[in-house]
GROMACS .gro file of C-alpha atoms in nm:
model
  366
    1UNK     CA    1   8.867   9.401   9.305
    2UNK     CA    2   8.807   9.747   9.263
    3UNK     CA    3   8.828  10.060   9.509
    4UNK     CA    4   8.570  10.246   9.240
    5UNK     CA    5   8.349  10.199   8.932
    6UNK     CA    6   8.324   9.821   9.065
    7UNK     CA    7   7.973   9.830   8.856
    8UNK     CA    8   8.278   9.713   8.571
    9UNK     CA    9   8.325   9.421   8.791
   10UNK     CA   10   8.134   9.074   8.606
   11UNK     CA   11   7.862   8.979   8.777
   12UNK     CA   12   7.679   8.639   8.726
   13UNK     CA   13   7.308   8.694   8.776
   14UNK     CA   14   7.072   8.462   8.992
   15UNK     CA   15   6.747   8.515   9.119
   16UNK     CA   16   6.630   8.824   9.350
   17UNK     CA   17   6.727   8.770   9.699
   18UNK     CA   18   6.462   8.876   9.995
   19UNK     CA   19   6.509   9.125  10.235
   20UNK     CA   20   6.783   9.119  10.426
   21UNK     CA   21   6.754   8.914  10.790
   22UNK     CA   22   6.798   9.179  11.081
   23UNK     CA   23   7.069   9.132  11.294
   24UNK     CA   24   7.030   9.092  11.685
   25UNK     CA   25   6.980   9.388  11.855
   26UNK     CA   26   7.231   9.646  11.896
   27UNK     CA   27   7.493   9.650  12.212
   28UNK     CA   28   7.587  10.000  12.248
   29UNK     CA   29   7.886   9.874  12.490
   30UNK     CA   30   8.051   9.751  12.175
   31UNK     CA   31   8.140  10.030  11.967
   32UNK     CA   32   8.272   9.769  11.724
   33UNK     CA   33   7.943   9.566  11.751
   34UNK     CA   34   7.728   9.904  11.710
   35UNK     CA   35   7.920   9.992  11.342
   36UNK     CA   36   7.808   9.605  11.243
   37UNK     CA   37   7.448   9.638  11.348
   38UNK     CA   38   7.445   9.965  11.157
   39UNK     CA   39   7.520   9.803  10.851
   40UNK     CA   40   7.275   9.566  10.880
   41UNK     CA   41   6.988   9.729  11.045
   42UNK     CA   42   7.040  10.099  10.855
   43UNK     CA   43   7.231  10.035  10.549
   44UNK     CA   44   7.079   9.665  10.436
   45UNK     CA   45   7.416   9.460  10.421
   46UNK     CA   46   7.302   9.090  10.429
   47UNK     CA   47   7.604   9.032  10.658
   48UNK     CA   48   7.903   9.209  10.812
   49UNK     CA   49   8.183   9.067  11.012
   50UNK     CA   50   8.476   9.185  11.224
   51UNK     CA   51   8.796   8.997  11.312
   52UNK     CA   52   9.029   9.128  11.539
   53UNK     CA   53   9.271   8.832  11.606
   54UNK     CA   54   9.092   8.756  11.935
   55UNK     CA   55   8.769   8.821  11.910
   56UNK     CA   56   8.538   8.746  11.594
   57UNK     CA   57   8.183   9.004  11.619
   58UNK     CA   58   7.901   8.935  11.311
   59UNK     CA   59   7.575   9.083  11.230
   60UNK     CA   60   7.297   8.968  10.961
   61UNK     CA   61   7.341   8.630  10.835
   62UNK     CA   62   7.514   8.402  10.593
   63UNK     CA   63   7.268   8.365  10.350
   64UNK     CA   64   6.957   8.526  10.307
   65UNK     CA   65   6.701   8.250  10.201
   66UNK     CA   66   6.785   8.028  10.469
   67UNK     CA   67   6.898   8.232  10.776
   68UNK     CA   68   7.246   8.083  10.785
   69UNK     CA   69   7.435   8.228  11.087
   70UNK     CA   70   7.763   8.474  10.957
   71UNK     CA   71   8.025   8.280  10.929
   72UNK     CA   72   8.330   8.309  11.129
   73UNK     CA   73   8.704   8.447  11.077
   74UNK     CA   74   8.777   8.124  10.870
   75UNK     CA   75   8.477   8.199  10.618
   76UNK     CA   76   8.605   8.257  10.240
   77UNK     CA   77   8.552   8.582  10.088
   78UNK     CA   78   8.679   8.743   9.772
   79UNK     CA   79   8.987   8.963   9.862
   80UNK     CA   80   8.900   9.201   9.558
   81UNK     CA   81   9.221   9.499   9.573
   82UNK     CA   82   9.357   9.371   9.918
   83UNK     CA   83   9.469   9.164   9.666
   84UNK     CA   84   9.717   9.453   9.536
   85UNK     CA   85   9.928   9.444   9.868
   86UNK     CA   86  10.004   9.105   9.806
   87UNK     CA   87  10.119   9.176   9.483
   88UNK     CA   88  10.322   9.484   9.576
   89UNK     CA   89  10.525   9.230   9.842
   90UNK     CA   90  10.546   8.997   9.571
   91UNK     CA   91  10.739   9.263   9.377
   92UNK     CA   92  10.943   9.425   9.649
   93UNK     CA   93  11.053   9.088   9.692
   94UNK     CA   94  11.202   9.075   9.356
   95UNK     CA   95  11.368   9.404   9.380
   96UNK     CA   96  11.523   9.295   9.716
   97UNK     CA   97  11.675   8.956   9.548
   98UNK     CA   98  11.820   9.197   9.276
   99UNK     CA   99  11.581   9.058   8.993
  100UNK     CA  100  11.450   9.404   8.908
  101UNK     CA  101  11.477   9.819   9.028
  102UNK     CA  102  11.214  10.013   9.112
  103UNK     CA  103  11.319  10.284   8.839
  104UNK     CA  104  11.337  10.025   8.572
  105UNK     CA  105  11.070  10.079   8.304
  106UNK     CA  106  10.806   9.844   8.289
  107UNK     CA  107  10.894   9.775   7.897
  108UNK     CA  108  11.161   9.611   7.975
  109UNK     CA  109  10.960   9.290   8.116
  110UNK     CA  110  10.597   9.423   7.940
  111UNK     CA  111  10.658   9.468   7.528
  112UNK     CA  112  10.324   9.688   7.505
  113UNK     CA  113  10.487   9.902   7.728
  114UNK     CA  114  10.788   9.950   7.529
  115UNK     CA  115  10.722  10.327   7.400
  116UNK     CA  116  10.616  10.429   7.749
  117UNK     CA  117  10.826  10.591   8.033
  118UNK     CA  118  10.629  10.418   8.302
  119UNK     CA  119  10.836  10.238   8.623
  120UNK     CA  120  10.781  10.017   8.823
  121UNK     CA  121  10.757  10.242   9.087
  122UNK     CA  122  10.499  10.415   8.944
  123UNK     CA  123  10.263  10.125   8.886
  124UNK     CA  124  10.329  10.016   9.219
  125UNK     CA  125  10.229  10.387   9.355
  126UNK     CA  126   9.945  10.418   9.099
  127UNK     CA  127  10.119  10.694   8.968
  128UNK     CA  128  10.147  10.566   8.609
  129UNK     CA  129   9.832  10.733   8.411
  130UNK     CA  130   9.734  10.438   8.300
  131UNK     CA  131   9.359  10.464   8.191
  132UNK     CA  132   9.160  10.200   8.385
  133UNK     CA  133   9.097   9.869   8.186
  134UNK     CA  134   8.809   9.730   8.385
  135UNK     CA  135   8.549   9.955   8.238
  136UNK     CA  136   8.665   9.815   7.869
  137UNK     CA  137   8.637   9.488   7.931
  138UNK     CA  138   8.362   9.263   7.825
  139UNK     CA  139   8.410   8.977   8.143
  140UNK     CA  140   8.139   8.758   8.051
  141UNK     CA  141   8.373   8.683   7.811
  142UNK     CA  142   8.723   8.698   7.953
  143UNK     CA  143   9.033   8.741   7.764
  144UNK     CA  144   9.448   8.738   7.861
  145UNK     CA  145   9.628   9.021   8.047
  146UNK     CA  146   9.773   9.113   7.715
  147UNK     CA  147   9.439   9.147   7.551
  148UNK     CA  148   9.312   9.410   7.900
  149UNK     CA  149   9.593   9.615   7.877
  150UNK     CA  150   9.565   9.652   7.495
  151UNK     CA  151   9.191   9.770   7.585
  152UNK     CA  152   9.362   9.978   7.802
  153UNK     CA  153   9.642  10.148   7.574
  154UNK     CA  154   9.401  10.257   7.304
  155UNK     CA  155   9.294  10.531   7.544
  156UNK     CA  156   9.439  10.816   7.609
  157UNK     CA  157   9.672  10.830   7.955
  158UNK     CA  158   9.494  11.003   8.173
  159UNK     CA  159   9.763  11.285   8.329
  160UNK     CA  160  10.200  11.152   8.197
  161UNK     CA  161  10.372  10.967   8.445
  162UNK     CA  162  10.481  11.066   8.736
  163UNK     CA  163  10.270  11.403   8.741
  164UNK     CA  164   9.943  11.280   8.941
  165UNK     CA  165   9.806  10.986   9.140
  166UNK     CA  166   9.534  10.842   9.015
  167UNK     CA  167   9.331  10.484   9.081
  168UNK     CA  168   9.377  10.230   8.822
  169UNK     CA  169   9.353   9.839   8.844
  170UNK     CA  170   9.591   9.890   8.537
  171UNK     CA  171   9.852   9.920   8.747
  172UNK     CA  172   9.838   9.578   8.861
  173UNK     CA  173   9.761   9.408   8.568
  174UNK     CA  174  10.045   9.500   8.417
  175UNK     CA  175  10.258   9.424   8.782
  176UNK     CA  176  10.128   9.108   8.742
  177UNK     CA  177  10.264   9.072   8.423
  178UNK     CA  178  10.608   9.197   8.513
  179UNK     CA  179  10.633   8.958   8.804
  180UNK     CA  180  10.577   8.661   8.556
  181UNK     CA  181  10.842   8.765   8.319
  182UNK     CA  182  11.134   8.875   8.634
  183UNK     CA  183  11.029   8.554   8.789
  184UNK     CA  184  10.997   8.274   8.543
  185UNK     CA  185  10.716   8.090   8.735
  186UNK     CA  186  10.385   8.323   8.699
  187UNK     CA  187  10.276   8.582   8.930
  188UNK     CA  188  10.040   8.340   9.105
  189UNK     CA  189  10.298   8.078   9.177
  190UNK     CA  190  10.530   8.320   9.273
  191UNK     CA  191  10.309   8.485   9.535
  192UNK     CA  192  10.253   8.104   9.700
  193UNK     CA  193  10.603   8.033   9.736
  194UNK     CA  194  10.687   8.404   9.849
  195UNK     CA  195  10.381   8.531  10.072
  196UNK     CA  196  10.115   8.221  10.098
  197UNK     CA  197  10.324   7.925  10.193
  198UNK     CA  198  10.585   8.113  10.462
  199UNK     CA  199  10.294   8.253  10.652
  200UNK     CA  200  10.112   7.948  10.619
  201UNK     CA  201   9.784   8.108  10.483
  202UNK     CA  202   9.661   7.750  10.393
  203UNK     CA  203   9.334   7.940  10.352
  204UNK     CA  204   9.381   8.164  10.107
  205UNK     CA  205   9.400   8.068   9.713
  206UNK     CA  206   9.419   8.165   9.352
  207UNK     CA  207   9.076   8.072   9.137
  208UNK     CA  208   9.145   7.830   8.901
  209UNK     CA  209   9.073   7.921   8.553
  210UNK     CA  210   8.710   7.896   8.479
  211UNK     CA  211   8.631   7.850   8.865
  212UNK     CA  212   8.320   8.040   8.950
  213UNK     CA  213   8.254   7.894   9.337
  214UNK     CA  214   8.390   7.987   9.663
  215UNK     CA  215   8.554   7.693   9.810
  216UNK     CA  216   8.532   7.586  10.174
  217UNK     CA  217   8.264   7.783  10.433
  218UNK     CA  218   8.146   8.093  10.327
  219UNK     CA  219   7.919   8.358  10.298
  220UNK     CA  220   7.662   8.418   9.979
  221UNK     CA  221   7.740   8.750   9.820
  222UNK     CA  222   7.479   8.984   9.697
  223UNK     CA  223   7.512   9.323   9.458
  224UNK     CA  224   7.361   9.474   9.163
  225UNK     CA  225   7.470   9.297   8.813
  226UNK     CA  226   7.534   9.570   8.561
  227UNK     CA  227   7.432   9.404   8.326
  228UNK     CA  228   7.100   9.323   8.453
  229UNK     CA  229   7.069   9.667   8.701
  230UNK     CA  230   6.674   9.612   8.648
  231UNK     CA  231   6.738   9.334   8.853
  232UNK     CA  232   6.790   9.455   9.178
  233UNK     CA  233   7.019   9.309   9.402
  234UNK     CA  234   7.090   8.937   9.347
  235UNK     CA  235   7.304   8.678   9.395
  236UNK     CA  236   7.646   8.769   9.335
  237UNK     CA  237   7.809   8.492   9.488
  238UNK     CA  238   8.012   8.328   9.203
  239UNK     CA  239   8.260   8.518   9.031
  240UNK     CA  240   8.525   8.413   8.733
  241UNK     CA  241   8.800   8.504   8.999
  242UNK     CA  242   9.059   8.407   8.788
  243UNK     CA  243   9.021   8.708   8.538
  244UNK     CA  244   9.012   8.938   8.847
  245UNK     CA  245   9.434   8.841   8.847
  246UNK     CA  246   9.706   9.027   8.994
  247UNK     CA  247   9.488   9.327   9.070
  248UNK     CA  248   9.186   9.177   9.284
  249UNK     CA  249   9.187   8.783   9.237
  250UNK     CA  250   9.282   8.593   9.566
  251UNK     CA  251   9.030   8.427   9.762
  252UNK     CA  252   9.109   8.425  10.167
  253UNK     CA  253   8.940   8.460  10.523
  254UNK     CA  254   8.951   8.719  10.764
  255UNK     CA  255   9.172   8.524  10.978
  256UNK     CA  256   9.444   8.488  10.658
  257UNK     CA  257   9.427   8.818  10.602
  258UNK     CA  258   9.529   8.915  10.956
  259UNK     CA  259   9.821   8.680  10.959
  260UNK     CA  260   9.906   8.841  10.632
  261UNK     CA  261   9.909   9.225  10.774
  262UNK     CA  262  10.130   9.101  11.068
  263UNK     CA  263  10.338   8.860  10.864
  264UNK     CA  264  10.476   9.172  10.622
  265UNK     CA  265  10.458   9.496  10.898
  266UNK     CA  266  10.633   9.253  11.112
  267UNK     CA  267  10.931   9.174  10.961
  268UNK     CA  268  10.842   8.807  10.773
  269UNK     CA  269  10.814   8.905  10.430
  270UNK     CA  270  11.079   9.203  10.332
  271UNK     CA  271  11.402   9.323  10.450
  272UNK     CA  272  11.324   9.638  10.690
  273UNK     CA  273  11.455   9.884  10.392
  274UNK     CA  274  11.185   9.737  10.141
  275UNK     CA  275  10.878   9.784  10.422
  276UNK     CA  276  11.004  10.144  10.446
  277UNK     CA  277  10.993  10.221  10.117
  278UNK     CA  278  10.602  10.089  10.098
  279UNK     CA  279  10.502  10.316  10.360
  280UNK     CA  280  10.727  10.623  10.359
  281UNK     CA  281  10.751  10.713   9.956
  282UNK     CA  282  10.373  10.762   9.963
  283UNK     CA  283  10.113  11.092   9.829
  284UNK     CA  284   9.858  11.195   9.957
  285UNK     CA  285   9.518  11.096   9.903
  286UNK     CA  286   9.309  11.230  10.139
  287UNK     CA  287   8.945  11.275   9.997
  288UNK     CA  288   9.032  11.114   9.676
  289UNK     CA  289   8.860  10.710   9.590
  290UNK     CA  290   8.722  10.621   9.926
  291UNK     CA  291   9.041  10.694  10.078
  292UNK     CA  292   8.913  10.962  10.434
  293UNK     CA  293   9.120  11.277  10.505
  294UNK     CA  294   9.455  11.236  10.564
  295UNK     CA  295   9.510  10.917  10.404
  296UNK     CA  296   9.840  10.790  10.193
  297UNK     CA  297   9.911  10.561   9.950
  298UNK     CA  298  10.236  10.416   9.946
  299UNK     CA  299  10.326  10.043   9.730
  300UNK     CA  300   9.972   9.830   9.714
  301UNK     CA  301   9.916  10.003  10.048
  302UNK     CA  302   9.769  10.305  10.219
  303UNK     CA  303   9.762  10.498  10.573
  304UNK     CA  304   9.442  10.599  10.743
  305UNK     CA  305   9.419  10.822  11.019
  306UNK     CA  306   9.266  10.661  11.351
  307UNK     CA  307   9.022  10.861  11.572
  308UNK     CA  308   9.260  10.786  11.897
  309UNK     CA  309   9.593  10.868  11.682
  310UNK     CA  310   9.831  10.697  11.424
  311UNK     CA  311   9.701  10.528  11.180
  312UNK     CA  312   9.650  10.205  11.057
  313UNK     CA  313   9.803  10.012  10.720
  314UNK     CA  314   9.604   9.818  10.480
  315UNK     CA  315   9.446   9.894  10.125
  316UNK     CA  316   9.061   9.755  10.102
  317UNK     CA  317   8.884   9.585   9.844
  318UNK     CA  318   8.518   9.603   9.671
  319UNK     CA  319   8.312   9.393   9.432
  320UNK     CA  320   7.958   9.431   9.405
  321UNK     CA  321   7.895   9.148   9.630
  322UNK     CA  322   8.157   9.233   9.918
  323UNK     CA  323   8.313   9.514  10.083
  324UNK     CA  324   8.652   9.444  10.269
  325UNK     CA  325   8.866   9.716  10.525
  326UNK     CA  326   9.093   9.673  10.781
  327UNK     CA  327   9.500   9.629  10.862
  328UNK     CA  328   9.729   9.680  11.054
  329UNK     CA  329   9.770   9.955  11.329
  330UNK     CA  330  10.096  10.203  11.500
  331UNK     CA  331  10.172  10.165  11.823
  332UNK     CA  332  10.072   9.824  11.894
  333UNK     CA  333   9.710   9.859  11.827
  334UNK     CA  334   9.674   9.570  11.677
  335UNK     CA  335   9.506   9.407  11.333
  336UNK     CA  336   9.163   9.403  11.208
  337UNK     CA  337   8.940   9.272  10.919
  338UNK     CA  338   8.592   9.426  10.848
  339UNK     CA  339   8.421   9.259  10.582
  340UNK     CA  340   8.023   9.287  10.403
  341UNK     CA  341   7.846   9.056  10.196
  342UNK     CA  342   7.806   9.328   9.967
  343UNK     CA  343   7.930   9.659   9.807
  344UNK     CA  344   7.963   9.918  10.060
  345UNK     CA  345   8.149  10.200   9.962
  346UNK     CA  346   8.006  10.478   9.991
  347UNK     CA  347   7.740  10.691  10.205
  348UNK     CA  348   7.650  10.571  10.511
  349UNK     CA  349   7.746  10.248  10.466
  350UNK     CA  350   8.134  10.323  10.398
  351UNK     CA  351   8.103  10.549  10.709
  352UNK     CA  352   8.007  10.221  10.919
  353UNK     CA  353   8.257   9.994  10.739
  354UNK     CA  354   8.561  10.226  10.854
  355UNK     CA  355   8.424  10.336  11.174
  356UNK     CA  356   8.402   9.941  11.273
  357UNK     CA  357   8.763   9.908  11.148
  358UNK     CA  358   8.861  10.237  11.361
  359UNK     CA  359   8.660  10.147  11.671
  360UNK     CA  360   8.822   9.777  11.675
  361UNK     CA  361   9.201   9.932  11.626
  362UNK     CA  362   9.070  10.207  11.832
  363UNK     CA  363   8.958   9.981  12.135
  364UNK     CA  364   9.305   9.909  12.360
  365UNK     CA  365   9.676   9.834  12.305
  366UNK     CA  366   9.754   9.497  12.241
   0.00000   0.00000   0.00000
């Protein structure tokens, strides 16, 4: 769900896990396959997979107590904040049917809001000041989006609106909430008929309420509970999804999540004025979250500089128990989806996560 402090994120503890399984030796041919190993054989990730459309690579395994092989470009994993760019198409939709403006203030469909002079736009650009609401929550508890943003509001913003950019999964709570008012059917629902069902991502799902399971094939998840850090790493695998919401909740597969970059940079989701505004009215974030230099961050998206030129579009996502990177590429590069069975973002390990995504855009032209 979160791009930082995802210790916030709940975490349902189990028992220790072992040591992680080495992966197969390294094949230095592969740059893509060399990043992978690296994860698992320097940085300890349990498992780490890379989907390029054609080609799926893994290293580590599935599940550490048994040995389970990775699991392939249709295994589930926890979106976390990729989730955001579906949201942001969800409301760039809206505003291209005419059912809200990007200037409007988010009052108008949020009451809490009401005394604020926060837009859309700026929530969409996490350019709002909204304090983050994920540290302030108590999650082994849960509670409505009302009840997080109030958490949320009794701080103090952190710079007015407009002034700065600055991370907050605030943002997208309260998107979420504005998408359920403007569209009279609930954010979730609204992103099915809108993003899920026209693409056909048949894989890719909301949580149920009170769901803690992944459904279908997938990978266990492993990360440090923060409420049990004493711990170590454990079992991370099921997750109140649900609460994650508008801001990190869906559930998909590499192979969705491909189909989703292409679906919306090519043309399936938004009228060609609504894409540009995503990825032209952007700020720079270079250095800032785990964003590299020379990143941007435009609506539930952001840029990232490639090693052979351009860039590539995506956002990225991190819980304690998974790591995800990856998008979609300029000049016909292609799509990617890098994802770890647990957090890994930062050091080393963040290094290997993008260079796999770099090396795999990086590779050829499609």
């Amino acid at each position: 769900m979160y791009r930082k402090r995802v210790a916030t994120a709940v975490l349902l503890a189990s028992a220790i896990i072992g040591a992680a399984v080495p992966a197969a030796s390294a094949q230095p041919a592969d740059p893509v396959q060399r990043q992978l190993d690296l994860l698992v054989n320097s940085d300890g990730v349990p498992g780490a997979l890379a989907y390029d459309g054609r080609t799926t690579r893994t290293a580590g395994v599935a599940d550490t107590g048994t040995g389970r092989p990775m699991v392939d470009a249709r295994g589930r994993m926890r979106l976390a904040s990729d989730t955001k760019a579906f949201t942001a198409t969800a409301v760039l939709r809206l505003v291209a049917d005419g059912r809200i403006r990007l200037e409007d203030r988010a009052g108008r469909y949020v009451p809490q809001l009401a005394e604020r002079p926060i837009t859309i736009r700026q929530l969409l650009k996490q350019t709002s000041g909204l304090p983050e609401y994920a540290t302030l929550v108590d999650w082994t508890r849960g509670g409505t989006p009302e009840e997080y943003l109030a958490l949320s509001l009794k701080e103090k913003p952190v710079f007015d609106p407009g002034t700065d950019w600055g991370y907050s999964n605030t943002n997208y709570l309260v998107l979420g909430m504005v998408i359920d008012k403007a569209s009279g059917v609930g954010f979730r629902t609204y992103v099915e008929r809108t993003i899920l069902r026209p693409l056909h991502l048949d894989d890719t799902y909301w949580p149920a309420p009170g769901e803690l399971s992944l459904r279908g094939p997938h990978a266990r998840n492993y990360g440090v509970n923060p409420a049990a850090p004493e711990a170590g790493r454990v079992d991370v695998t099921d997750l109140p999804g649900y609460e994650f919401g508008a801001s990190g909740g869906l559930v998909s597969t590499p192979k969705d999540l491909n189909a989703f970059w292409d679906g919306l940079f090519g043309g399936r989701l938004l009228p060609d004025w609504a894409l540009r505004m995503m990825t032209q009215d952007t700020t720079g974030i270079g250095g800032r979250d785990v964003y590299p230099a020379g990143s941007r961050y435009g609506y539930g998206i952001a840029s990232i500089p490639l090693s052979c030129g351009g860039v590539y579009w995506g956002h990225g996502g991190d819980l304690p128990g998974d790591s995800v990177a990856g998008g979609r590429a300029t000049g016909g590069r292609g799509t990617v989806t890098v994802y770890t069975t647990t957090w890994a973002a930062e050091g080393d390990s963040l290094r290997h996560l993008q260079g796999a995504v770099d090396a795999a855009l990086c590779a050829k032209r499609r």
